[in-house]
Amino acid sequence: VEGMCVIQFTVEKDGSVKDAALVRDIGAGCGAESLRVVELMNKEGIKWIPGKQRGRAVRVRFTLPVKFKLQ
């Protein structure tokens, strides 16, 4: 199975991930695994850099493509 899954989520003001959703799936469990990894970032304490507007942190909607390729 090869292709690209797309995950959308919101990066909050503190850098945490919220409202992660699978937008495009290629099947065979790839989409579910991509979503699991993105949601795992909060549990592991991994933070994103939030967007900035006029020097203040703001929430940003982010679209993340995840490519799967066999070698």
PDB file of C-alpha atoms in Angstrom:
ATOM      1  CA  VAL A   1       0.000   0.000   0.000  1.00  0.00           C
ATOM      2  CA  GLU A   2       1.419   3.363  -1.047  1.00  0.00           C
ATOM      3  CA  GLY A   3      -0.037   6.841  -1.097  1.00  0.00           C
ATOM      4  CA  MET A   4      -0.741   9.858   1.024  1.00  0.00           C
ATOM      5  CA  CYS A   5      -3.051  10.325   4.006  1.00  0.00           C
ATOM      6  CA  VAL A   6      -4.034  13.809   5.132  1.00  0.00           C
ATOM      7  CA  ILE A   7      -4.600  14.816   8.758  1.00  0.00           C
ATOM      8  CA  GLN A   8      -6.039  18.186   9.853  1.00  0.00           C
ATOM      9  CA  PHE A   9      -5.702  19.539  13.371  1.00  0.00           C
ATOM     10  CA  THR A  10      -5.588  22.759  15.356  1.00  0.00           C
ATOM     11  CA  VAL A  11      -2.379  23.973  16.989  1.00  0.00           C
ATOM     12  CA  GLU A  12      -3.470  25.746  20.166  1.00  0.00           C
ATOM     13  CA  LYS A  13      -1.841  28.847  21.683  1.00  0.00           C
ATOM     14  CA  ASP A  14       0.250  26.632  23.982  1.00  0.00           C
ATOM     15  CA  GLY A  15       1.436  24.409  21.087  1.00  0.00           C
ATOM     16  CA  SER A  16      -0.779  21.418  21.849  1.00  0.00           C
ATOM     17  CA  VAL A  17      -2.733  19.521  19.181  1.00  0.00           C
ATOM     18  CA  LYS A  18      -6.540  19.562  19.264  1.00  0.00           C
ATOM     19  CA  ASP A  19      -9.401  18.346  17.034  1.00  0.00           C
ATOM     20  CA  ALA A  20      -7.270  15.992  14.910  1.00  0.00           C
ATOM     21  CA  ALA A  21      -9.263  14.509  12.033  1.00  0.00           C
ATOM     22  CA  LEU A  22      -8.504  12.227   9.099  1.00  0.00           C
ATOM     23  CA  VAL A  23      -9.301  14.043   5.848  1.00  0.00           C
ATOM     24  CA  ARG A  24      -7.947  11.548   3.304  1.00  0.00           C
ATOM     25  CA  ASP A  25      -7.227   7.849   3.794  1.00  0.00           C
ATOM     26  CA  ILE A  26      -5.555   5.278   1.525  1.00  0.00           C
ATOM     27  CA  GLY A  27      -6.821   2.296   3.506  1.00  0.00           C
ATOM     28  CA  ALA A  28      -5.064  -0.698   5.075  1.00  0.00           C
ATOM     29  CA  GLY A  29      -4.959   1.084   8.444  1.00  0.00           C
ATOM     30  CA  CYS A  30      -2.602   3.845   7.253  1.00  0.00           C
ATOM     31  CA  GLY A  31      -5.035   6.651   8.059  1.00  0.00           C
ATOM     32  CA  ALA A  32      -5.759   5.309  11.525  1.00  0.00           C
ATOM     33  CA  GLU A  33      -2.044   5.018  12.275  1.00  0.00           C
ATOM     34  CA  SER A  34      -1.364   8.565  11.050  1.00  0.00           C
ATOM     35  CA  LEU A  35      -4.131   9.895  13.274  1.00  0.00           C
ATOM     36  CA  ARG A  36      -2.845   7.865  16.246  1.00  0.00           C
ATOM     37  CA  VAL A  37       0.653   9.331  15.886  1.00  0.00           C
ATOM     38  CA  VAL A  38      -0.638  12.915  15.699  1.00  0.00           C
ATOM     39  CA  GLU A  39      -2.816  12.420  18.795  1.00  0.00           C
ATOM     40  CA  LEU A  40       0.123  10.758  20.595  1.00  0.00           C
ATOM     41  CA  MET A  41       2.031  14.077  20.463  1.00  0.00           C
ATOM     42  CA  ASN A  42      -0.069  15.480  23.347  1.00  0.00           C
ATOM     43  CA  LYS A  43       0.490  12.411  25.509  1.00  0.00           C
ATOM     44  CA  GLU A  44       4.258  12.527  24.915  1.00  0.00           C
ATOM     45  CA  GLY A  45       4.449  16.265  25.607  1.00  0.00           C
ATOM     46  CA  ILE A  46       5.555  17.154  22.072  1.00  0.00           C
ATOM     47  CA  LYS A  47       4.550  20.754  21.298  1.00  0.00           C
ATOM     48  CA  TRP A  48       4.223  22.632  18.009  1.00  0.00           C
ATOM     49  CA  ILE A  49       5.187  26.268  17.594  1.00  0.00           C
ATOM     50  CA  PRO A  50       1.887  28.197  17.598  1.00  0.00           C
ATOM     51  CA  GLY A  51       1.063  30.831  14.991  1.00  0.00           C
ATOM     52  CA  LYS A  52       1.791  34.462  15.779  1.00  0.00           C
ATOM     53  CA  GLN A  53      -0.238  37.526  14.942  1.00  0.00           C
ATOM     54  CA  ARG A  54       0.953  40.957  16.067  1.00  0.00           C
ATOM     55  CA  GLY A  55       3.426  39.269  18.407  1.00  0.00           C
ATOM     56  CA  ARG A  56       0.813  37.164  20.215  1.00  0.00           C
ATOM     57  CA  ALA A  57       0.290  33.413  19.955  1.00  0.00           C
ATOM     58  CA  VAL A  58      -2.884  32.387  18.083  1.00  0.00           C
ATOM     59  CA  ARG A  59      -4.621  29.116  17.193  1.00  0.00           C
ATOM     60  CA  VAL A  60      -3.855  27.786  13.706  1.00  0.00           C
ATOM     61  CA  ARG A  61      -5.535  25.073  11.620  1.00  0.00           C
ATOM     62  CA  PHE A  62      -2.828  22.835  10.128  1.00  0.00           C
ATOM     63  CA  THR A  63      -3.018  20.260   7.324  1.00  0.00           C
ATOM     64  CA  LEU A  64      -0.378  17.520   7.519  1.00  0.00           C
ATOM     65  CA  PRO A  65       0.229  15.180   4.568  1.00  0.00           C
ATOM     66  CA  VAL A  66       1.689  11.777   5.538  1.00  0.00           C
ATOM     67  CA  LYS A  67       3.275   9.758   2.723  1.00  0.00           C
ATOM     68  CA  PHE A  68       3.503   5.971   2.789  1.00  0.00           C
ATOM     69  CA  LYS A  69       5.943   4.329   0.388  1.00  0.00           C
ATOM     70  CA  LEU A  70       7.269   0.789   0.165  1.00  0.00           C
ATOM     71  CA  GLN A  71      10.936   0.190  -0.538  1.00  0.00           C
TER      72      GLN A  71
END
